[in-house]
Coordinates of C-alpha atoms in Angstrom, one line a residue:
X1 CA 115.7 138.8 118.5
X2 CA 113.8 140.2 115.7
X3 CA 111.3 142.9 115.4
X4 CA 108.4 143.0 113.1
X5 CA 107.0 146.5 112.7
X6 CA 104.8 148.7 111.0
X7 CA 104.9 152.2 110.1
X8 CA 102.4 154.9 109.4
X9 CA 103.5 157.9 107.0
X10 CA 102.4 161.1 109.2
X11 CA 101.2 163.0 106.2
X12 CA 100.2 160.2 103.5
X13 CA 97.9 157.3 103.4
X14 CA 100.4 154.9 103.3
X15 CA 101.8 152.0 106.0
X16 CA 104.8 150.4 105.7
X17 CA 105.7 146.6 106.9
X18 CA 108.9 145.1 107.6
X19 CA 111.2 143.5 110.2
X20 CA 114.8 144.0 111.6
X21 CA 117.3 143.1 114.2
X22 CA 117.5 147.0 114.9
X23 CA 114.4 148.4 115.1
X24 CA 115.7 152.2 116.4
X25 CA 118.4 152.1 113.1
X26 CA 115.9 150.7 110.8
X27 CA 112.9 153.5 112.0
X28 CA 116.0 156.5 111.5
X29 CA 116.7 155.3 108.5
X30 CA 113.2 154.9 106.9
X31 CA 112.4 158.9 108.4
X32 CA 115.8 160.2 107.1
X33 CA 115.0 158.5 103.4
X34 CA 117.8 156.6 103.0
X35 CA 115.4 153.6 101.8
X36 CA 114.2 154.1 98.4
X37 CA 110.9 152.2 98.8
X38 CA 109.6 154.8 101.8
X39 CA 111.3 157.8 101.0
X40 CA 108.2 159.4 99.4
X41 CA 106.3 159.1 102.2
X42 CA 108.4 160.2 105.2
X43 CA 107.9 161.4 107.9
X44 CA 106.7 158.0 109.6
X45 CA 105.3 156.8 113.4
X46 CA 105.4 153.5 114.7
X47 CA 102.5 151.9 114.7
X48 CA 102.8 148.3 115.6
X49 CA 105.9 146.2 116.8
X50 CA 106.4 142.8 118.1
X51 CA 109.4 140.7 119.0
X52 CA 110.4 137.0 117.9
X53 CA 113.2 135.0 119.0
X54 CA 114.1 134.5 115.5
X55 CA 114.7 135.5 111.7
X56 CA 111.8 133.1 110.6
X57 CA 109.3 134.0 113.3
X58 CA 109.7 137.4 112.2
X59 CA 109.5 137.6 108.6
X60 CA 106.4 134.6 108.9
X61 CA 104.4 137.6 110.8
X62 CA 105.8 140.2 108.4
X63 CA 103.6 138.2 105.7
X64 CA 100.9 138.1 107.8
X65 CA 100.7 141.6 108.4
X66 CA 100.7 141.9 104.3
X67 CA 97.9 139.8 103.7
X68 CA 94.4 141.1 103.8
X69 CA 93.6 140.1 107.4
X70 CA 96.5 141.5 108.6
X71 CA 96.2 145.0 106.9
X72 CA 92.8 144.9 108.2
X73 CA 94.3 144.4 111.9
X74 CA 96.7 147.5 111.4
X75 CA 93.8 150.2 109.9
X76 CA 92.0 148.9 113.1
X77 CA 95.3 150.4 115.2
X78 CA 94.8 154.1 113.3

């Protein structure tokens, strides 16, 4: 099982999109600043998750979230 997710920085205007096989561990890593890309934007809250049965579907959905229509969708969740 894979999860596509979006995190919103609590203090800055930043949304991170990704996918993982373990959302709890991944979220913890982001919030502890152990990811180079997201460390300057901690702390985060989860604003979106969707589960998929395989890695390809999760990756394809992550790509959509990074597209202009996907970004607009995530902005509507704020």
